Amino acid sequence: MGPRAAQTLDLIRRADWFDAARAKGYLAILAVLSAIVAVGYLYLSSPLLDPQGKALGTDFASFWTASQLALAGGSPWDVEAHRAAQTAIFGPGAGYAAFFYPPPYLLLCLPLALLPYAASLAVWLGATGAAFAAMARRWLGRESGWLPIAAFPAVLVNAGHGQNAFLTAALFGAGALIASKRPWLSGVLFGCLVIKPHLAVLVPLFMIATGNWRGFIAAGATAVGLCALSLVVLGPEAWQGFFETSALARQTLEQNLVGYAKMQSAYAGARLLGAPGAVAWALQGLALVAAGASVWMTRKADARARGAVLAAATLLATPFLLDYDLLLLAVPLAWLFREATKDPGRDGWRDWEKAALVAGFVLPVVSRSLAMAAGLPVAPLVVLGLLACLVRRARTAETVEANLPDAATLSMARP
């Protein structure tokens, strides 16, 4: 390695140039740009269609149409009926967003079509966005203000898709935050992730590793209860339709129907680089093992550290992940920032942490573009690097805490 390359690497490793003043300036710029994009997007849109002629809020069209069908006695898992309903509302050029969610999610969607489409989208994003903002503020701390949340690119990405990541991140982040102090409520929040179960893939391990049996029971009971409620309200036909479309959902993943460049998982990254399906699944399996090992290795860390690791590990573990799902990065990024800056009298940053923070922060807005334009699936690598920084910090804090003398020892040492 030449001296210039070593100097560049050291610049990234230490990132001394990235101080608090620059961070605030960059956040302000991002927040202003996000506001300009949002206002311009809405100005150029109609109540139904965005500037590209697609459904306004793209994926929300699937949820609203599912509500309309269900309220009329139809099934959103009837793909042809769901497609025909979307086409009738938005026109043939607006594209199609399928509904692969389990019946408990349809319970949440049922009221959506009671309002006109644009009003329903506004209420949906407003309510779930407020829940996300409240959760993120708790992780960041009041002293950080609202600027980091407003500037986080994943907020705009999720809003543009009309997706549910505000809600799932709020449930996940709040559940992780209160897991040790309010285990029953934490379990209920995690159990509600049955609406998007692949985001809860590591929750059972997390509960077992930390000995949170009350949370484990509450999560399981909540998930089962919501499934039972959907069976009563929607009937067995809903579950039959869901299971029938599950095979189609897997085909959507494996046959590149969504587009590997749009997805953010290790599996999709491997397929984008040309790996066969078996190799890609093996790589995803290794990612799952690494993610699970991270959760287990930090089981004795403090509650916030465990939650931050769980959130990042989840994004590495699941094979079905899109850029709006990266909103969950708010949890580990907030924890890392708060830990590194909690003592204003010293520099609390360790090697590579600033780089991991910046990369994770901008990832939701650059990952899809890099994959589509250059064929570079950077998301799994960025998440893996961030996870490594989180585990190192969590385990170091755990070791330091274990080596501190207890109160009895300190009292005996007094003269």
CSV table of C-alpha atoms in Angstrom, one decimal:
chain,number,residue,atom,x,y,z
A,1,MET,CA,0.0,0.0,0.0
A,2,GLY,CA,1.4,3.3,-1.1
A,3,PRO,CA,1.6,6.4,1.3
A,4,ARG,CA,-1.3,8.1,-0.4
A,5,ALA,CA,-3.5,5.1,-0.1
A,6,ALA,CA,-2.5,4.7,3.5
A,7,GLN,CA,-3.2,8.4,4.2
A,8,THR,CA,-6.7,8.1,2.6
A,9,LEU,CA,-7.5,4.9,4.6
A,10,ASP,CA,-6.4,6.7,7.8
A,11,LEU,CA,-8.6,9.7,6.9
A,12,ILE,CA,-11.6,7.4,6.7
A,13,ARG,CA,-10.6,5.3,9.7
A,14,ARG,CA,-10.3,8.3,12.1
A,15,ALA,CA,-12.4,10.9,10.3
A,16,ASP,CA,-11.1,13.7,12.5
A,17,TRP,CA,-12.4,16.1,10.0
A,18,PHE,CA,-16.0,15.1,10.7
A,19,ASP,CA,-16.7,17.2,13.8
A,20,ALA,CA,-20.0,18.4,15.5
A,21,ALA,CA,-20.1,21.6,13.5
A,22,ARG,CA,-19.7,19.9,10.2
A,23,ALA,CA,-22.3,17.2,11.2
A,24,LYS,CA,-24.9,19.9,12.0
A,25,GLY,CA,-24.2,21.7,8.7
A,26,TYR,CA,-24.6,18.5,6.7
A,27,LEU,CA,-27.8,17.6,8.5
A,28,ALA,CA,-29.2,21.0,7.8
A,29,ILE,CA,-28.4,20.7,4.1
A,30,LEU,CA,-30.0,17.3,3.9
A,31,ALA,CA,-33.1,18.4,5.8
A,32,VAL,CA,-33.5,21.4,3.4
A,33,LEU,CA,-33.0,19.2,0.3
A,34,SER,CA,-35.5,16.6,1.7
A,35,ALA,CA,-38.0,19.4,2.2
A,36,ILE,CA,-37.5,20.7,-1.4
A,37,VAL,CA,-37.8,17.3,-2.9
A,38,ALA,CA,-41.0,16.6,-0.9
A,39,VAL,CA,-42.6,19.9,-1.8
A,40,GLY,CA,-41.6,19.5,-5.5
A,41,TYR,CA,-42.9,16.0,-5.6
A,42,LEU,CA,-46.3,16.9,-4.2
A,43,TYR,CA,-46.6,20.0,-6.4
A,44,LEU,CA,-46.0,18.0,-9.6
A,45,SER,CA,-48.3,15.2,-8.5
A,46,SER,CA,-52.1,14.8,-8.8
A,47,PRO,CA,-54.3,13.3,-6.1
A,48,LEU,CA,-53.7,9.9,-7.6
A,49,LEU,CA,-50.6,9.9,-9.6
A,50,ASP,CA,-47.0,11.1,-9.0
A,51,PRO,CA,-44.8,13.0,-11.5
A,52,GLN,CA,-43.8,9.7,-13.2
A,53,GLY,CA,-47.4,8.6,-13.8
A,54,LYS,CA,-47.2,6.0,-11.1
A,55,ALA,CA,-49.6,5.7,-8.1
A,56,LEU,CA,-48.9,8.5,-5.6
A,57,GLY,CA,-47.1,6.8,-2.7
A,58,THR,CA,-46.6,3.8,-5.0
A,59,ASP,CA,-46.8,0.9,-2.6
A,60,PHE,CA,-49.7,2.5,-0.6
A,61,ALA,CA,-51.8,1.8,-3.7
A,62,SER,CA,-51.5,-1.9,-2.7
A,63,PHE,CA,-52.7,-1.3,0.8
A,64,TRP,CA,-55.6,1.1,-0.1
A,65,THR,CA,-56.8,-1.3,-2.9
A,66,ALA,CA,-56.6,-4.2,-0.5
A,67,SER,CA,-58.9,-2.3,1.9
A,68,GLN,CA,-61.3,-1.5,-0.9
A,69,LEU,CA,-61.5,-5.1,-2.0
A,70,ALA,CA,-61.8,-6.5,1.5
A,71,LEU,CA,-64.6,-4.0,2.5
A,72,ALA,CA,-66.5,-5.1,-0.7
A,73,GLY,CA,-66.1,-8.8,0.2
A,74,GLY,CA,-63.2,-9.5,-2.1
A,75,SER,CA,-59.7,-10.8,-1.4
A,76,PRO,CA,-56.4,-8.8,-2.0
A,77,TRP,CA,-54.7,-12.2,-2.3
A,78,ASP,CA,-56.6,-12.8,-5.5
A,79,VAL,CA,-53.8,-11.3,-7.6
A,80,GLU,CA,-55.9,-10.7,-10.8
A,81,ALA,CA,-58.7,-9.0,-8.8
A,82,HIS,CA,-56.2,-6.9,-6.9
A,83,ARG,CA,-54.5,-5.9,-10.2
A,84,ALA,CA,-57.8,-5.1,-11.9
A,85,ALA,CA,-58.9,-2.9,-9.0
A,86,GLN,CA,-55.6,-1.0,-9.1
A,87,THR,CA,-55.8,-0.5,-12.8
A,88,ALA,CA,-59.4,0.7,-12.6
A,89,ILE,CA,-58.3,3.3,-10.0
A,90,PHE,CA,-54.9,4.5,-11.2
A,91,GLY,CA,-54.9,3.6,-14.9
A,92,PRO,CA,-53.0,0.9,-16.9
A,93,GLY,CA,-49.7,2.9,-16.9
A,94,ALA,CA,-49.4,3.3,-13.1
A,95,GLY,CA,-47.9,-0.2,-12.6
A,96,TYR,CA,-48.9,-2.8,-10.1
A,97,ALA,CA,-48.0,-3.3,-6.4
A,98,ALA,CA,-48.9,-6.8,-5.2
A,99,PHE,CA,-50.2,-7.6,-1.7
A,100,PHE,CA,-48.1,-10.4,-0.1
A,101,TYR,CA,-48.8,-9.5,3.5
A,102,PRO,CA,-50.3,-11.8,6.1
A,103,PRO,CA,-54.0,-11.4,7.2
A,104,PRO,CA,-53.1,-9.5,10.4
A,105,TYR,CA,-51.7,-6.7,8.2
A,106,LEU,CA,-55.0,-6.5,6.3
A,107,LEU,CA,-56.7,-5.8,9.7
A,108,LEU,CA,-54.6,-2.7,9.9
A,109,CYS,CA,-55.3,-1.8,6.3
A,110,LEU,CA,-59.1,-2.3,6.5
A,111,PRO,CA,-60.0,1.4,7.4
A,112,LEU,CA,-57.8,2.9,4.7
A,113,ALA,CA,-60.4,3.0,1.9
A,114,LEU,CA,-62.9,4.7,4.1
A,115,LEU,CA,-61.1,7.9,3.1
A,116,PRO,CA,-60.3,9.2,-0.4
A,117,TYR,CA,-56.9,7.9,-1.6
A,118,ALA,CA,-54.8,11.1,-1.1
A,119,ALA,CA,-56.4,11.8,2.4
A,120,SER,CA,-55.8,8.2,3.4
A,121,LEU,CA,-52.2,8.4,2.4
A,122,ALA,CA,-51.7,11.6,4.3
A,123,VAL,CA,-53.2,10.1,7.5
A,124,TRP,CA,-51.2,6.9,7.1
A,125,LEU,CA,-47.9,8.7,6.7
A,126,GLY,CA,-48.7,11.3,9.4
A,127,ALA,CA,-49.8,8.8,12.0
A,128,THR,CA,-47.0,6.2,11.4
A,129,GLY,CA,-44.4,9.0,10.9
A,130,ALA,CA,-45.3,10.5,14.2
A,131,ALA,CA,-44.8,7.1,15.9
A,132,PHE,CA,-41.4,6.7,14.2
A,133,ALA,CA,-40.3,10.2,15.2
A,134,ALA,CA,-41.2,9.7,18.8
A,135,MET,CA,-39.3,6.4,18.9
A,136,ALA,CA,-36.2,7.9,17.2
A,137,ARG,CA,-36.2,10.9,19.6
A,138,ARG,CA,-36.2,8.5,22.6
A,139,TRP,CA,-33.1,6.7,21.1
A,140,LEU,CA,-31.3,10.0,20.2
A,141,GLY,CA,-32.1,12.0,23.4
A,142,ARG,CA,-33.9,15.3,23.6
A,143,GLU,CA,-30.6,17.2,23.4
A,144,SER,CA,-30.1,16.1,19.8
A,145,GLY,CA,-33.3,17.8,18.6
A,146,TRP,CA,-35.4,16.9,15.6
A,147,LEU,CA,-32.8,17.8,12.9
A,148,PRO,CA,-31.2,14.3,12.6
A,149,ILE,CA,-34.7,12.7,12.1
A,150,ALA,CA,-35.8,15.3,9.5
A,151,ALA,CA,-32.5,14.9,7.6
A,152,PHE,CA,-32.4,11.0,7.7
A,153,PRO,CA,-32.8,10.1,4.0
A,154,ALA,CA,-34.8,6.9,4.8
A,155,VAL,CA,-37.7,9.1,6.0
A,156,LEU,CA,-38.1,10.6,2.5
A,157,VAL,CA,-37.6,7.2,0.9
A,158,ASN,CA,-40.3,5.5,3.0
A,159,ALA,CA,-42.7,8.5,2.6
A,160,GLY,CA,-42.2,8.4,-1.2
A,161,HIS,CA,-43.2,4.7,-1.3
A,162,GLY,CA,-46.1,5.2,1.1
A,163,GLN,CA,-44.7,2.2,2.9
A,164,ASN,CA,-45.1,0.8,6.4
A,165,ALA,CA,-41.5,1.2,7.6
A,166,PHE,CA,-42.4,4.1,9.9
A,167,LEU,CA,-44.7,1.7,11.7
A,168,THR,CA,-42.4,-1.4,11.8
A,169,ALA,CA,-39.4,0.7,12.8
A,170,ALA,CA,-41.5,2.3,15.6
A,171,LEU,CA,-42.7,-1.1,16.9
A,172,PHE,CA,-39.2,-2.6,16.7
A,173,GLY,CA,-37.3,0.4,18.1
A,174,ALA,CA,-39.8,0.9,21.0
A,175,GLY,CA,-39.8,-2.8,21.8
A,176,ALA,CA,-36.0,-2.9,21.9
A,177,LEU,CA,-35.8,0.2,24.0
A,178,ILE,CA,-38.1,-1.0,26.8
A,179,ALA,CA,-37.2,-4.7,26.7
A,180,SER,CA,-35.5,-4.8,30.1
A,181,LYS,CA,-37.7,-2.4,32.0
A,182,ARG,CA,-41.1,-3.3,30.6
A,183,PRO,CA,-40.8,-6.8,29.2
A,184,TRP,CA,-44.5,-7.5,28.8
A,185,LEU,CA,-45.2,-4.4,26.7
A,186,SER,CA,-41.9,-5.0,24.8
A,187,GLY,CA,-43.2,-8.4,23.9
A,188,VAL,CA,-46.5,-7.0,22.7
A,189,LEU,CA,-44.7,-4.5,20.4
A,190,PHE,CA,-42.4,-7.2,19.0
A,191,GLY,CA,-45.4,-9.5,18.6
A,192,CYS,CA,-47.2,-6.9,16.4
A,193,LEU,CA,-44.4,-7.4,13.9
A,194,VAL,CA,-46.4,-10.4,12.7
A,195,ILE,CA,-47.6,-7.9,10.1
A,196,LYS,CA,-44.1,-8.1,8.6
A,197,PRO,CA,-42.7,-11.3,10.2
A,198,HIS,CA,-39.3,-11.4,8.4
A,199,LEU,CA,-38.3,-8.3,10.5
A,200,ALA,CA,-38.8,-10.4,13.6
A,201,VAL,CA,-36.6,-13.2,12.6
A,202,LEU,CA,-34.1,-12.6,15.4
A,203,VAL,CA,-36.5,-11.5,18.1
A,204,PRO,CA,-36.9,-15.0,19.6
A,205,LEU,CA,-33.1,-15.4,19.9
A,206,PHE,CA,-32.9,-11.9,21.4
A,207,MET,CA,-35.4,-12.8,24.1
A,208,ILE,CA,-33.8,-16.2,24.9
A,209,ALA,CA,-30.3,-14.8,24.9
A,210,THR,CA,-31.3,-12.1,27.4
A,211,GLY,CA,-33.5,-14.3,29.5
A,212,ASN,CA,-36.5,-12.2,28.8
A,213,TRP,CA,-39.1,-15.0,29.1
A,214,ARG,CA,-41.9,-12.6,29.9
A,215,GLY,CA,-41.2,-10.7,26.7
A,216,PHE,CA,-40.9,-14.0,24.8
A,217,ILE,CA,-44.3,-15.2,26.0
A,218,ALA,CA,-45.9,-11.8,25.3
A,219,ALA,CA,-44.5,-11.6,21.8
A,220,GLY,CA,-45.7,-15.1,21.0
A,221,ALA,CA,-49.1,-14.6,22.5
A,222,THR,CA,-49.6,-11.3,20.7
A,223,ALA,CA,-48.6,-12.8,17.3
A,224,VAL,CA,-50.9,-15.8,17.8
A,225,GLY,CA,-53.7,-13.5,19.1
A,226,LEU,CA,-53.5,-11.2,16.0
A,227,CYS,CA,-53.5,-14.2,13.7
A,228,ALA,CA,-56.6,-15.6,15.6
A,229,LEU,CA,-58.3,-12.2,15.4
A,230,SER,CA,-57.7,-12.1,11.6
A,231,LEU,CA,-59.1,-15.6,11.3
A,232,VAL,CA,-62.3,-14.5,13.1
A,233,VAL,CA,-62.7,-11.2,11.3
A,234,LEU,CA,-61.6,-12.1,7.8
A,235,GLY,CA,-62.4,-15.8,7.7
A,236,PRO,CA,-60.3,-18.8,6.8
A,237,GLU,CA,-60.4,-17.8,3.2
A,238,ALA,CA,-57.9,-15.0,4.0
A,239,TRP,CA,-55.3,-17.4,5.3
A,240,GLN,CA,-55.9,-19.7,2.4
A,241,GLY,CA,-55.3,-16.8,0.0
A,242,PHE,CA,-52.2,-15.7,1.8
A,243,PHE,CA,-50.6,-19.2,1.7
A,244,GLU,CA,-51.5,-19.6,-2.0
A,245,THR,CA,-49.7,-16.3,-2.8
A,246,SER,CA,-46.7,-17.2,-0.6
A,247,ALA,CA,-45.2,-19.2,-3.4
A,248,LEU,CA,-45.6,-16.3,-5.7
A,249,ALA,CA,-43.9,-14.1,-3.2
A,250,ARG,CA,-40.9,-16.4,-3.2
A,251,GLN,CA,-40.8,-16.4,-7.0
A,252,THR,CA,-40.9,-12.6,-6.9
A,253,LEU,CA,-37.6,-12.8,-4.9
A,254,GLU,CA,-35.9,-15.6,-6.7
A,255,GLN,CA,-36.9,-14.6,-10.3
A,256,ASN,CA,-35.8,-11.0,-10.0
A,257,LEU,CA,-39.4,-9.7,-10.4
A,258,VAL,CA,-38.8,-6.9,-7.9
A,259,GLY,CA,-35.2,-6.3,-9.2
A,260,TYR,CA,-32.1,-7.4,-7.3
A,261,ALA,CA,-30.8,-3.9,-7.7
A,262,LYS,CA,-33.7,-2.6,-5.7
A,263,MET,CA,-33.2,-5.0,-2.8
A,264,GLN,CA,-30.7,-4.6,0.0
A,265,SER,CA,-30.1,-8.1,1.3
A,266,ALA,CA,-27.0,-10.4,1.0
A,267,TYR,CA,-29.0,-12.7,-1.1
A,268,ALA,CA,-30.0,-10.0,-3.6
A,269,GLY,CA,-26.5,-8.6,-3.6
A,270,ALA,CA,-25.1,-12.0,-4.5
A,271,ARG,CA,-27.6,-12.5,-7.3
A,272,LEU,CA,-26.9,-9.0,-8.7
A,273,LEU,CA,-23.2,-10.0,-8.9
A,274,GLY,CA,-24.2,-13.0,-10.9
A,275,ALA,CA,-24.1,-15.8,-8.3
A,276,PRO,CA,-26.5,-18.7,-8.8
A,277,GLY,CA,-29.4,-19.1,-6.4
A,278,ALA,CA,-27.9,-21.8,-4.3
A,279,VAL,CA,-24.7,-19.8,-3.7
A,280,ALA,CA,-26.8,-16.7,-2.9
A,281,TRP,CA,-28.9,-18.6,-0.4
A,282,ALA,CA,-25.8,-20.0,1.2
A,283,LEU,CA,-24.4,-16.5,1.6
A,284,GLN,CA,-27.6,-15.3,3.1
A,285,GLY,CA,-27.4,-18.2,5.5
A,286,LEU,CA,-24.0,-17.1,6.6
A,287,ALA,CA,-25.3,-13.5,7.0
A,288,LEU,CA,-28.1,-15.0,9.2
A,289,VAL,CA,-25.5,-16.9,11.3
A,290,ALA,CA,-23.3,-13.8,11.7
A,291,ALA,CA,-26.3,-11.7,12.7
A,292,GLY,CA,-27.5,-14.3,15.2
A,293,ALA,CA,-23.9,-14.5,16.6
A,294,SER,CA,-23.8,-10.8,17.1
A,295,VAL,CA,-27.1,-10.8,19.1
A,296,TRP,CA,-25.7,-13.7,21.3
A,297,MET,CA,-22.3,-12.1,21.8
A,298,THR,CA,-23.8,-8.9,23.2
A,299,ARG,CA,-26.5,-10.6,25.4
A,300,LYS,CA,-24.8,-9.2,28.5
A,301,ALA,CA,-24.4,-5.6,27.3
A,302,ASP,CA,-26.7,-2.9,28.5
A,303,ALA,CA,-30.3,-2.8,27.2
A,304,ARG,CA,-29.8,0.0,24.6
A,305,ALA,CA,-26.7,-1.7,23.2
A,306,ARG,CA,-28.5,-5.0,22.8
A,307,GLY,CA,-31.4,-3.2,21.0
A,308,ALA,CA,-29.0,-1.4,18.6
A,309,VAL,CA,-27.2,-4.7,17.8
A,310,LEU,CA,-30.6,-6.4,17.2
A,311,ALA,CA,-31.8,-3.8,14.8
A,312,ALA,CA,-28.6,-3.8,12.7
A,313,ALA,CA,-28.4,-7.6,12.8
A,314,THR,CA,-32.0,-7.9,11.6
A,315,LEU,CA,-31.2,-5.9,8.5
A,316,LEU,CA,-28.4,-8.3,7.8
A,317,ALA,CA,-30.4,-11.5,8.5
A,318,THR,CA,-33.5,-11.1,6.4
A,319,PRO,CA,-33.3,-12.0,2.6
A,320,PHE,CA,-36.3,-9.7,1.7
A,321,LEU,CA,-35.2,-6.1,2.3
A,322,LEU,CA,-35.8,-2.9,0.4
A,323,ASP,CA,-34.4,0.5,0.8
A,324,TYR,CA,-37.3,1.9,2.8
A,325,ASP,CA,-36.7,-0.9,5.3
A,326,LEU,CA,-33.4,0.7,6.1
A,327,LEU,CA,-35.3,3.2,8.1
A,328,LEU,CA,-34.6,0.7,11.0
A,329,LEU,CA,-31.0,1.9,10.9
A,330,ALA,CA,-32.2,4.9,12.9
A,331,VAL,CA,-31.9,2.7,16.0
A,332,PRO,CA,-28.3,1.6,15.8
A,333,LEU,CA,-27.2,5.0,14.4
A,334,ALA,CA,-28.8,6.9,17.2
A,335,TRP,CA,-27.3,4.6,19.8
A,336,LEU,CA,-23.8,4.9,18.3
A,337,PHE,CA,-24.0,8.6,18.1
A,338,ARG,CA,-25.3,9.0,21.6
A,339,GLU,CA,-22.7,6.7,23.1
A,340,ALA,CA,-19.8,8.4,21.3
A,341,THR,CA,-20.9,11.9,22.3
A,342,LYS,CA,-22.2,11.4,25.8
A,343,ASP,CA,-19.1,12.9,27.4
A,344,PRO,CA,-18.7,16.4,25.8
A,345,GLY,CA,-15.3,16.7,27.4
A,346,ARG,CA,-13.6,14.1,25.3
A,347,ASP,CA,-13.6,12.5,21.9
A,348,GLY,CA,-15.6,9.3,22.4
A,349,TRP,CA,-15.3,8.1,18.8
A,350,ARG,CA,-13.4,4.9,18.0
A,351,ASP,CA,-11.7,3.9,14.7
A,352,TRP,CA,-14.2,3.4,11.8
A,353,GLU,CA,-17.2,4.5,13.8
A,354,LYS,CA,-17.7,7.9,12.1
A,355,ALA,CA,-17.3,6.2,8.7
A,356,ALA,CA,-19.9,3.6,9.7
A,357,LEU,CA,-22.2,6.3,11.0
A,358,VAL,CA,-22.0,8.4,7.8
A,359,ALA,CA,-22.3,5.4,5.5
A,360,GLY,CA,-25.3,4.0,7.3
A,361,PHE,CA,-27.0,7.4,7.4
A,362,VAL,CA,-26.8,8.0,3.6
A,363,LEU,CA,-27.2,4.3,2.7
A,364,PRO,CA,-31.0,4.4,2.2
A,365,VAL,CA,-30.8,7.1,-0.5
A,366,VAL,CA,-27.7,5.8,-2.4
A,367,SER,CA,-27.9,2.0,-2.2
A,368,ARG,CA,-30.5,1.5,-4.9
A,369,SER,CA,-28.9,4.0,-7.2
A,370,LEU,CA,-25.4,2.4,-6.9
A,371,ALA,CA,-26.8,-1.0,-7.5
A,372,MET,CA,-28.9,0.0,-10.5
A,373,ALA,CA,-26.3,2.3,-12.1
A,374,ALA,CA,-23.0,0.4,-11.3
A,375,GLY,CA,-24.2,-3.0,-10.2
A,376,LEU,CA,-22.7,-2.5,-6.7
A,377,PRO,CA,-24.7,-4.0,-3.8
A,378,VAL,CA,-23.2,-1.9,-1.0
A,379,ALA,CA,-26.0,-2.3,1.6
A,380,PRO,CA,-24.9,-5.7,3.1
A,381,LEU,CA,-21.3,-4.5,3.4
A,382,VAL,CA,-22.3,-1.2,5.1
A,383,VAL,CA,-24.7,-2.9,7.5
A,384,LEU,CA,-22.0,-5.5,8.3
A,385,GLY,CA,-19.4,-2.8,9.0
A,386,LEU,CA,-21.9,-0.9,11.2
A,387,LEU,CA,-22.8,-4.1,13.1
A,388,ALA,CA,-19.1,-4.9,13.7
A,389,CYS,CA,-18.6,-1.4,15.2
A,390,LEU,CA,-21.7,-1.9,17.4
A,391,VAL,CA,-20.6,-5.3,18.7
A,392,ARG,CA,-17.1,-4.0,19.4
A,393,ARG,CA,-18.4,-1.0,21.4
A,394,ALA,CA,-21.1,-3.1,23.2
A,395,ARG,CA,-18.7,-5.8,24.3
A,396,THR,CA,-16.0,-3.3,25.3
A,397,ALA,CA,-18.5,-1.5,27.5
A,398,GLU,CA,-19.5,-4.8,28.9
A,399,THR,CA,-15.9,-5.8,29.7
A,400,VAL,CA,-15.2,-2.4,31.4
A,401,GLU,CA,-18.4,-2.7,33.5
A,402,ALA,CA,-17.4,-6.2,34.6
A,403,ASN,CA,-14.0,-5.0,35.7
A,404,LEU,CA,-15.3,-2.1,37.8
A,405,PRO,CA,-15.1,-2.7,41.5
A,406,ASP,CA,-18.4,-3.1,43.3
A,407,ALA,CA,-19.7,-0.9,46.1
A,408,ALA,CA,-18.6,-3.3,48.8
A,409,THR,CA,-15.0,-3.3,47.5
A,410,LEU,CA,-15.0,0.5,47.3
A,411,SER,CA,-16.3,0.9,50.9
A,412,MET,CA,-13.5,-1.4,52.2
A,413,ALA,CA,-10.9,0.6,50.3
A,414,ARG,CA,-11.8,3.8,52.0
A,415,PRO,CA,-9.3,5.0,54.7
